[in-house]
Coordinates of C-alpha atoms and ligand atoms in Angstrom, one line a residue:
M23 CA 135.9 -10.1 -82.3
S24 CA 136.1 -7.1 -80.8
L25 CA 137.3 -4.3 -83.2
I26 CA 140.2 -1.9 -82.6
I27 CA 140.5 1.0 -85.2
P28 CA 142.6 4.0 -85.0
T29 CA 140.0 6.5 -83.7
L30 CA 140.0 10.0 -82.5
S31 CA 139.7 9.0 -79.0
L32 CA 138.5 6.0 -76.7
Y33 CA 137.7 2.9 -76.3
M34 CA 134.7 2.1 -73.7
E35 CA 133.8 -1.3 -73.8
A36 CA 131.5 -2.7 -71.1
K37 CA 130.6 -6.3 -69.7
S38 CA 128.3 -8.0 -67.1
R39 CA 130.8 -10.3 -65.4
D40 CA 127.8 -11.6 -63.2
T41 CA 125.0 -9.9 -62.3
D42 CA 126.4 -7.2 -60.0
Q43 CA 129.8 -7.0 -61.5
Y44 CA 131.1 -4.3 -64.4
H45 CA 134.3 -4.0 -66.1
I46 CA 135.0 -1.2 -68.3
V47 CA 137.8 -1.1 -70.4
L48 CA 139.1 2.5 -71.4
F49 CA 141.8 3.0 -74.4
P50 CA 142.3 6.9 -74.6
F51 CA 143.8 8.1 -77.7
M52 CA 147.2 9.2 -77.1
S53 CA 146.7 12.8 -76.9
K54 CA 146.2 14.8 -73.5
G55 CA 142.9 16.4 -74.7
H56 CA 141.5 13.2 -75.4
T57 CA 143.3 11.1 -72.2
I58 CA 142.5 13.8 -69.7
P59 CA 138.7 13.5 -70.0
L60 CA 138.7 9.6 -70.4
L61 CA 140.5 9.5 -66.9
H62 CA 137.8 11.5 -65.4
L63 CA 135.3 9.2 -66.8
A64 CA 137.4 6.4 -65.1
R65 CA 136.9 8.2 -61.7
L66 CA 132.8 9.1 -62.3
L67 CA 132.6 5.0 -63.1
L68 CA 134.7 3.7 -60.1
R69 CA 132.0 5.9 -57.8
R70 CA 129.4 3.3 -58.5
P71 CA 129.6 0.3 -56.5
N72 CA 130.9 -2.9 -58.5
F73 CA 132.6 -1.3 -60.8
I74 CA 136.0 -2.3 -61.9
V75 CA 138.2 0.0 -64.4
T76 CA 141.0 -1.0 -66.7
V77 CA 142.9 2.1 -68.8
F78 CA 145.0 0.7 -71.7
T79 CA 148.1 3.0 -72.6
T80 CA 151.6 2.9 -73.8
P81 CA 154.9 2.7 -71.9
G82 CA 155.8 6.4 -73.1
N83 CA 151.8 7.8 -71.5
L84 CA 152.1 5.0 -68.5
S85 CA 153.2 7.6 -65.7
F86 CA 150.9 10.1 -66.6
V87 CA 148.1 8.0 -66.9
A88 CA 149.1 5.9 -63.9
N89 CA 149.6 8.9 -61.7
S90 CA 146.3 10.5 -62.6
L91 CA 144.5 7.4 -61.0
S92 CA 146.9 6.5 -58.3
D93 CA 144.4 6.8 -55.6
T94 CA 141.9 4.9 -57.5
T95 CA 141.4 1.0 -58.1
A96 CA 142.0 1.2 -61.8
F97 CA 144.3 -1.1 -63.3
V98 CA 146.5 0.5 -66.0
I99 CA 147.8 -1.8 -68.4
D100 CA 150.5 -0.5 -71.2
L101 CA 150.8 -1.6 -74.8
P102 CA 153.9 -1.4 -77.2
F103 CA 154.0 1.8 -79.0
P104 CA 154.6 0.8 -82.3
Q105 CA 158.2 1.2 -83.0
N106 CA 159.7 2.5 -86.5
V107 CA 156.8 4.7 -87.9
P108 CA 158.1 6.7 -90.3
Q109 CA 158.5 10.7 -89.4
I110 CA 157.8 9.9 -85.9
P111 CA 161.0 10.4 -83.7
A112 CA 161.0 7.3 -81.2
G113 CA 159.6 7.6 -77.9
V114 CA 157.2 10.2 -79.4
E115 CA 153.9 8.7 -77.8
S116 CA 151.4 11.5 -77.3
T117 CA 150.8 14.5 -79.6
D118 CA 151.7 17.0 -77.3
Q119 CA 155.5 15.9 -78.0
L120 CA 155.1 15.8 -81.6
P121 CA 157.9 18.4 -83.1
S122 CA 155.1 19.4 -85.2
M123 CA 151.0 18.8 -85.7
S124 CA 151.9 18.1 -89.4
L125 CA 152.7 14.8 -88.4
F126 CA 149.6 13.9 -86.4
A127 CA 147.9 11.8 -89.6
Q128 CA 151.3 9.6 -89.4
F129 CA 150.7 9.3 -85.6
A130 CA 147.4 8.7 -85.7
L131 CA 147.8 6.1 -88.3
S132 CA 150.2 4.2 -86.5
T133 CA 148.0 3.4 -83.6
K134 CA 146.2 0.8 -85.8
L135 CA 149.6 -1.3 -85.8
M136 CA 148.3 -1.6 -81.6
Q137 CA 145.3 -3.6 -83.0
P138 CA 146.6 -7.3 -82.6
D139 CA 147.8 -6.5 -79.1
F140 CA 144.7 -4.4 -78.3
E141 CA 142.7 -7.6 -79.2
K142 CA 144.7 -9.9 -77.6
A143 CA 144.2 -8.2 -74.6
I144 CA 140.1 -8.2 -74.7
D145 CA 137.4 -10.3 -75.9
T146 CA 134.3 -9.7 -77.3
I147 CA 132.2 -6.6 -75.6
P148 CA 130.1 -3.9 -76.5
R149 CA 132.3 -0.9 -77.8
I150 CA 131.3 2.8 -77.4
G151 CA 133.1 5.9 -78.8
F152 CA 134.4 8.8 -77.3
Y153 CA 135.6 11.8 -79.8
G154 CA 135.9 14.5 -77.1
M155 CA 134.2 16.8 -79.3
S156 CA 131.0 19.0 -78.3
I157 CA 127.6 17.6 -79.7
Y158 CA 127.2 20.7 -81.8
S159 CA 130.7 20.1 -83.8
W160 CA 129.8 16.4 -83.8
C161 CA 126.2 17.3 -85.5
L162 CA 127.5 19.8 -87.9
C163 CA 130.4 17.9 -89.6
K164 CA 127.7 15.0 -90.1
V165 CA 124.9 17.2 -91.4
V166 CA 127.4 19.3 -94.1
A167 CA 129.0 15.7 -94.9
E168 CA 125.9 13.9 -95.3
R169 CA 124.3 17.0 -97.8
R170 CA 127.8 18.2 -99.3
L171 CA 126.9 21.3 -98.2
L172 CA 130.4 22.8 -98.4
F173 CA 130.7 22.4 -101.9
G174 CA 128.4 24.9 -103.4
P175 CA 129.6 28.5 -102.5
E176 CA 132.6 29.8 -104.5
S177 CA 134.5 31.8 -101.2
D178 CA 135.9 29.7 -98.4
D179 CA 134.2 32.4 -96.2
E180 CA 130.5 32.6 -97.9
L181 CA 127.8 31.7 -95.2
I182 CA 126.2 28.5 -95.6
T183 CA 123.0 28.3 -93.9
L184 CA 122.0 24.4 -92.7
P185 CA 118.8 23.1 -93.5
Q186 CA 118.2 21.3 -90.1
F187 CA 119.4 24.3 -88.4
P188 CA 117.9 27.5 -89.9
S189 CA 119.1 30.1 -87.5
I190 CA 122.9 28.6 -88.1
K191 CA 125.1 29.8 -90.4
V192 CA 128.8 28.6 -91.0
T193 CA 131.6 28.6 -93.7
R194 CA 133.8 26.2 -95.1
N195 CA 136.7 27.9 -93.1
D196 CA 134.9 26.3 -90.3
F197 CA 135.7 22.8 -91.3
D198 CA 138.6 20.7 -91.4
S199 CA 140.3 19.4 -94.8
T200 CA 138.4 16.2 -94.8
F201 CA 135.2 18.0 -95.2
T202 CA 136.2 20.5 -97.6
D203 CA 138.7 19.0 -100.2
P204 CA 135.8 17.4 -102.7
E205 CA 138.2 14.3 -103.5
P206 CA 140.0 13.9 -100.0
N207 CA 142.7 11.4 -99.7
G208 CA 145.9 11.1 -97.6
P209 CA 146.8 9.9 -94.1
L210 CA 144.5 12.4 -92.3
F211 CA 141.8 11.1 -94.9
E212 CA 142.5 7.5 -94.2
F213 CA 142.6 7.8 -90.2
N214 CA 139.1 10.2 -90.2
V215 CA 137.7 7.7 -92.7
A216 CA 138.4 4.6 -90.2
S217 CA 138.0 6.4 -86.9
I218 CA 134.2 7.5 -88.1
T219 CA 133.4 3.9 -89.5
A220 CA 134.2 2.5 -86.3
A221 CA 132.4 5.2 -84.4
I222 CA 129.1 4.7 -86.8
N223 CA 129.5 0.7 -86.4
S224 CA 129.7 0.7 -82.6
Y225 CA 126.8 0.6 -79.8
G226 CA 126.7 4.5 -80.1
M227 CA 128.9 7.8 -78.7
I228 CA 129.4 8.9 -74.9
I229 CA 130.2 13.0 -74.9
N230 CA 132.0 15.2 -72.8
S231 CA 128.9 17.9 -72.8
F232 CA 126.0 18.3 -70.5
Y233 CA 122.3 17.9 -72.2
E234 CA 121.2 21.2 -71.2
L235 CA 124.0 23.0 -73.1
E236 CA 123.2 21.3 -76.3
S237 CA 119.8 19.9 -76.1
A238 CA 119.0 20.5 -79.4
F239 CA 121.9 18.6 -81.0
A240 CA 121.5 16.0 -78.7
D241 CA 117.7 15.4 -79.7
Y242 CA 118.9 15.6 -83.4
L243 CA 121.3 13.0 -83.3
N244 CA 119.2 10.5 -81.1
K245 CA 115.9 11.0 -82.4
E246 CA 116.8 12.3 -86.3
S247 CA 119.7 10.8 -87.0
G248 CA 120.3 7.2 -85.7
N249 CA 123.5 7.2 -83.7
K250 CA 123.0 7.5 -80.4
V251 CA 124.7 9.8 -78.0
W252 CA 125.0 10.1 -74.1
C253 CA 125.8 13.4 -72.5
V254 CA 128.0 12.2 -69.7
G255 CA 130.2 15.9 -68.7
P256 CA 131.3 17.8 -68.0
L257 CA 134.2 15.1 -67.0
C258 CA 136.7 17.8 -65.6
L259 CA 133.5 18.4 -62.7
V260 CA 134.9 14.6 -61.3
D261 CA 138.3 15.3 -60.7
A262 CA 141.4 14.1 -58.4
P263 CA 141.1 15.6 -54.9
R264 CA 142.5 19.1 -55.3
V265 CA 146.1 19.6 -54.0
V266 CA 145.7 22.4 -51.4
H267 CA 149.9 23.5 -51.8
E268 CA 151.8 24.5 -48.7
P269 CA 152.6 28.2 -49.1
H270 CA 156.4 27.5 -49.7
K271 CA 155.3 24.8 -52.4
K272 CA 152.7 26.9 -54.3
P273 CA 153.8 27.3 -58.4
T274 CA 154.9 30.8 -58.7
W275 CA 151.9 31.4 -61.0
I276 CA 149.4 30.7 -58.2
K277 CA 151.4 32.7 -55.9
W278 CA 151.3 35.5 -58.5
L279 CA 147.5 35.1 -59.4
D280 CA 147.2 35.2 -55.2
Q281 CA 149.1 38.6 -55.3
K282 CA 146.7 40.2 -58.2
L283 CA 143.6 39.3 -55.9
E284 CA 144.8 40.6 -53.0
Q285 CA 145.7 44.1 -55.2
G286 CA 141.9 43.4 -56.3
R287 CA 143.2 43.5 -60.1
S288 CA 141.6 40.7 -62.6
V289 CA 143.5 38.5 -64.8
L290 CA 143.1 37.4 -68.4
Y291 CA 144.2 33.9 -68.7
V292 CA 145.8 33.0 -72.0
A293 CA 146.7 29.4 -73.2
F294 CA 146.0 27.5 -76.6
G295 CA 145.6 23.7 -75.2
S296 CA 148.1 21.0 -76.0
Q297 CA 148.9 21.0 -79.6
A298 CA 148.3 24.4 -81.6
D299 CA 150.9 25.1 -83.8
I300 CA 151.6 29.0 -83.6
S301 CA 153.8 30.6 -86.5
P302 CA 156.1 33.3 -85.1
E303 CA 154.6 36.2 -86.7
Q304 CA 151.4 35.3 -84.9
L305 CA 153.1 35.3 -81.6
K306 CA 154.7 38.5 -81.8
E307 CA 151.1 40.0 -82.2
I308 CA 150.0 38.2 -79.7
A309 CA 152.8 39.4 -77.3
T310 CA 152.2 43.3 -78.4
G311 CA 148.5 43.0 -78.3
L312 CA 148.6 41.9 -74.7
L313 CA 151.4 44.6 -73.7
D314 CA 149.1 47.4 -75.1
S315 CA 146.2 46.2 -73.7
K316 CA 144.9 47.2 -70.4
A317 CA 145.0 43.2 -69.0
N318 CA 147.2 41.9 -66.2
F319 CA 147.6 38.2 -67.9
L320 CA 149.0 35.0 -67.1
W321 CA 150.5 33.3 -70.3
V322 CA 151.2 29.7 -70.8
I323 CA 153.4 28.9 -74.0
R324 CA 154.2 25.6 -75.1
A325 CA 158.1 25.0 -75.1
K326 CA 158.7 25.5 -78.6
E327 CA 157.4 28.9 -78.7
R328 CA 160.6 30.6 -77.5
E329 CA 160.4 34.0 -79.8
L330 CA 159.0 36.5 -77.6
G331 CA 162.4 38.2 -77.1
D332 CA 164.8 38.5 -74.5
D333 CA 163.2 41.8 -73.3
Y334 CA 159.7 40.6 -73.3
E335 CA 159.1 39.5 -69.5
E336 CA 160.7 42.9 -68.6
K337 CA 158.6 45.2 -70.7
I338 CA 155.5 43.5 -68.8
G339 CA 156.7 43.7 -65.7
N340 CA 154.3 42.6 -63.0
R341 CA 151.4 43.2 -65.1
G342 CA 152.0 39.7 -66.9
I343 CA 153.5 36.3 -65.9
V344 CA 154.5 33.8 -69.0
V345 CA 154.6 30.5 -68.0
R346 CA 156.6 27.7 -69.8
E347 CA 155.4 24.5 -67.9
W348 CA 152.8 22.1 -67.8
V349 CA 150.1 23.9 -65.3
D350 CA 147.0 22.6 -64.1
Q351 CA 144.4 24.6 -66.2
R352 CA 141.5 24.1 -63.8
E353 CA 143.1 25.5 -61.0
I354 CA 144.2 28.8 -63.0
L355 CA 140.8 29.3 -64.1
M356 CA 139.1 28.6 -60.5
H357 CA 141.4 31.5 -58.9
R358 CA 139.3 34.0 -58.4
S359 CA 141.4 36.5 -59.9
V360 CA 140.8 35.0 -63.4
Q361 CA 138.3 36.9 -65.0
G362 CA 138.8 36.1 -68.8
F363 CA 140.5 33.4 -70.7
L364 CA 141.8 33.6 -74.0
S365 CA 141.4 30.3 -75.8
H366 CA 142.0 28.3 -78.7
C367 CA 138.4 26.6 -77.9
G368 CA 139.6 23.1 -77.6
W369 CA 136.5 21.2 -75.9
N370 CA 137.9 20.6 -72.8
S371 CA 139.5 24.2 -72.3
V372 CA 135.8 25.3 -73.1
L373 CA 134.2 23.1 -70.6
E374 CA 136.7 24.2 -68.0
S375 CA 135.9 27.9 -68.6
I376 CA 132.2 27.2 -68.3
C377 CA 132.5 25.3 -65.3
A378 CA 134.5 28.0 -63.4
G379 CA 132.7 30.6 -64.7
V380 CA 135.1 32.4 -66.8
P381 CA 134.1 34.2 -70.0
I382 CA 136.1 33.1 -73.2
L383 CA 137.6 35.3 -75.8
A384 CA 137.4 32.7 -78.6
W385 CA 140.3 31.8 -81.4
P386 CA 140.0 29.0 -82.8
M387 CA 143.2 27.4 -84.7
M388 CA 142.0 24.0 -86.1
A389 CA 140.3 20.7 -85.9
D390 CA 136.6 21.3 -84.2
Q391 CA 137.9 24.6 -82.6
P392 CA 136.1 27.3 -85.1
L393 CA 133.1 25.4 -84.4
N394 CA 133.4 25.1 -80.6
A395 CA 133.8 28.7 -81.3
R396 CA 130.7 29.7 -83.1
L397 CA 129.0 27.2 -80.2
V398 CA 130.5 29.4 -77.4
V399 CA 130.2 33.0 -79.0
E400 CA 126.8 32.7 -81.1
E401 CA 124.7 29.7 -79.2
I402 CA 125.3 29.6 -76.0
K403 CA 127.1 33.2 -75.8
V404 CA 129.2 33.0 -73.0
G405 CA 132.4 34.7 -74.9
L406 CA 133.5 36.8 -77.8
R407 CA 135.7 36.4 -80.5
V408 CA 138.8 37.7 -81.6
E409 CA 138.9 40.2 -84.3
T410 CA 141.0 38.6 -87.5
C411 CA 142.4 41.4 -89.9
D412 CA 140.2 39.6 -93.1
G413 CA 137.1 38.8 -91.1
S414 CA 137.7 35.1 -92.2
V415 CA 137.4 32.2 -89.5
R416 CA 141.2 31.3 -90.1
G417 CA 142.6 35.0 -91.1
F418 CA 145.8 36.6 -89.4
V419 CA 145.3 38.3 -85.9
Q420 CA 147.0 42.0 -85.5
W421 CA 148.1 43.3 -82.2
E422 CA 145.5 46.2 -82.9
G423 CA 142.3 43.5 -82.9
L424 CA 143.5 41.5 -80.2
K425 CA 143.8 44.4 -77.6
R426 CA 140.3 45.7 -78.2
M427 CA 139.0 42.6 -77.6
V428 CA 140.7 41.7 -74.6
N429 CA 139.5 44.9 -73.5
E430 CA 136.2 44.4 -74.2
L431 CA 136.0 41.0 -72.6
M432 CA 137.9 42.5 -69.3
E433 CA 136.0 45.5 -69.1
G434 CA 133.3 46.0 -71.7
V435 CA 129.7 45.7 -71.7
M436 CA 129.5 42.5 -74.1
G437 CA 132.2 41.3 -72.0
N438 CA 130.4 41.6 -68.8
D439 CA 126.9 40.3 -70.4
A440 CA 129.0 37.1 -71.5
R441 CA 130.5 36.9 -68.0
K442 CA 126.9 36.8 -66.2
K443 CA 125.7 34.2 -68.8
V444 CA 128.8 31.7 -68.3
K445 CA 128.0 32.1 -64.5
E446 CA 124.4 30.7 -65.3
C447 CA 125.8 28.0 -67.5
G448 CA 128.6 27.0 -64.7
E449 CA 125.9 26.3 -62.4
I450 CA 123.5 24.2 -64.6
A451 CA 127.0 22.1 -65.3
K452 CA 127.4 21.1 -61.9
K453 CA 124.2 20.3 -61.3
A454 CA 123.9 18.2 -64.4
M455 CA 126.9 16.2 -62.7
E456 CA 125.3 16.1 -59.4
E457 CA 125.8 12.8 -58.0
G458 CA 122.5 10.6 -58.2
S459 CA 120.0 13.2 -59.5
G460 CA 122.2 15.5 -62.4
S461 CA 121.2 14.6 -65.7
S462 CA 124.9 13.5 -66.5
W463 CA 125.0 11.1 -63.9
R464 CA 121.6 9.5 -64.8
T465 CA 122.6 9.2 -68.6
L466 CA 125.6 7.1 -67.5
D467 CA 123.3 5.1 -65.6
W468 CA 120.8 4.6 -68.0
L469 CA 123.8 3.6 -70.5
I470 CA 125.0 0.9 -68.5
D471 CA 121.7 -0.5 -67.6
E472 CA 120.9 -0.4 -71.6
I473 CA 124.3 -2.4 -72.2
C474 CA 123.5 -5.2 -69.5
N475 CA 120.3 -5.7 -70.5
S476 CA 121.4 -5.8 -74.2
R477 CA 123.7 -8.3 -73.1
K478 CA 121.1 -10.7 -71.2
T479 CA 119.2 -10.7 -73.9
Ligands
UPG519 O1 149.6 23.1 -69.5 C1 148.5 22.8 -69.8 C2 148.1 22.6 -71.3 C3 147.0 22.1 -71.0 N1 146.3 21.4 -70.0 C4 145.1 20.5 -70.0 O2 145.2 19.8 -71.7 C5 143.6 19.8 -72.1 C6 143.9 20.6 -73.3 O3 142.6 19.9 -73.9 P1 141.9 21.2 -75.0 O4 141.4 22.4 -74.3 O5 140.5 20.7 -75.7 O6 143.1 21.8 -76.1 P2 143.4 20.3 -77.3 O7 144.7 20.1 -76.3 O8 144.4 21.2 -78.0 O9 142.6 19.2 -77.5 C7 142.5 18.5 -78.6 O10 141.5 17.8 -78.1 C8 140.2 18.2 -78.4 C9 138.8 17.4 -77.6 O11 138.8 16.3 -78.7 C10 139.5 19.3 -79.5 O12 138.6 20.0 -79.0 C11 140.8 20.2 -79.8 O13 140.1 20.9 -80.9 C12 142.0 19.4 -80.3 O14 143.1 20.4 -80.2 C13 142.9 20.7 -70.9 O15 142.1 19.6 -70.1 C14 143.9 21.4 -70.3 O16 143.3 21.9 -69.0 C15 146.5 21.5 -68.5 O17 146.0 21.0 -67.8 N2 147.9 22.3 -68.5

C-alpha cells in the first residue's frame, strides 16, 4: 500500500513498467510555490526517452496545471478536493486563494482527506519527497530540532551557534513556531509532523537546488544524517518555450521595462510571492520607501493589498509601475533593465533571481524565508538585507531603512559586489542543468537508475 500524507509538497513515485519504460507520478501540494517547480520537473523527466509522467491535482487547479503542460505528453488527472472543510471557503483549492494565511494549516490538513482517492489511483511504488526548500533550510531545521538548540536562549534574537556548522549563527526568530514552541500542538504542528514523518519514511528527497550552491549541506545530509537528498535543480531553468509577445500584445509592465532599458535606467523588481500577508501599516512604509528612493521600480502586489492610497500612482509618475495581476516573474527577472529584486526570499524567487543574475534585497516574512535570507546574504553573498527598526529578523521595516538599502542595492558598493557574485552563481546554475553533463541532470539519472535497480533486486 502506498502512503499519501499531507505533505509540504509532492509526490514523485516511480516504477519500472518493463525494462525500458518508466512511469512517474507527481502530486504537487496545492500552492503555486510548490506546484510550479514540480511542473518544471515533469518537463525535465519527459525530456528523457521512454518516460511517462502523470500529474495529479484537483479540479480547481486543473486548468493551471493542464495549460502549463499542454505542449507535453504528460497526463493530468484531477481528484476531488475535500468539500465542507471548516473555515475554507468552497472553491478554494490553492493557498494563494486563501483569504488569509492563518488558514494554511486547516487547508493543508484537509488534503489528508484525499488519501483514499489517491491510493485508489496508484499502486505500490517507491515514494520520494519534495519540499521545495533549500537544502540549507532543511538542514538547519533538522539540526536545531534534533539538538533542541532553540530552547536555551532567553531572547528570540540571541545568536545560537550550530555545533555541526560552527560558522553559522541563527536566532529563534529564524524558525517557524513549530520549531520554537517547547510544547507545540494545533493543526499546523499536526500537519508538519505528518509530512516530516512521511519524508523520513520515504526513499529520499529531491531538492530544487544545485549541488554547487549548497554542497556542504547536501554532503551533511547524505553522509552524516542518513537522509538521502538529490539536487536536481534549479527547476525554473526547465521552462516552457518562452512566449515571444507580438508588440501590441506585450503586457504593459514589459513595455514599461523596455522603455526603461531604452532610457538606460535600471529597475528594481519588488514582489513577495504568492502567499505573504502584508499589514496595511507595512505596505505604507514600502510605498513611501520606494517613492523616496532613487530607484525605478516595478512592484507586483496581490489583489488584497489595495491600501496604497488613490494618488500613489500619480506620485510615482513614470518612475514606477504597480501591477496587480499574475505576472511571468521569470520574464521580468530576465529583462535586461532589472538590476535588483526586493524579495521575501521564497525559495523559487531566490533561484529565479540567481538564474537571472539579479542581486536580492532580502526581506523574509515567514516559513523558510528567514533561513533563505541568511543563505542569500551570509553564505552565498548574492544579496543584502533590509533593515528592521529593532534589528530583529521579524521586525517592522520603516521607510527610511528600506530606502537606504534599496539605494545601496541599486547603486552602492555592496550592491555591486552582490551583483557580481550572483552573475557567477547564475552561470554555475546553468551549467548544473546542462542536458547530459550537468550535475543536476546526472543526479536525476542516478536517482532513476537507483530506484529501478532497487526494484529489480
Ligand atoms: O505574479 C506572480 C507571483 C508569483 N509567481 C511565481 O510563483 C512562485 C512563487 O514562489 P516563491 O517565490 O517560492 O514564493 P511563495 O509563493 O511564497 O512560496 C512558498 O513556497 C516556497 C517553496 O517551498 C517557500 O520557500 C516559501 O517560503 C513559501 O511561501 C515563483 O515561481 C514566482 O515566479 C509568478 O510567476 N507570478
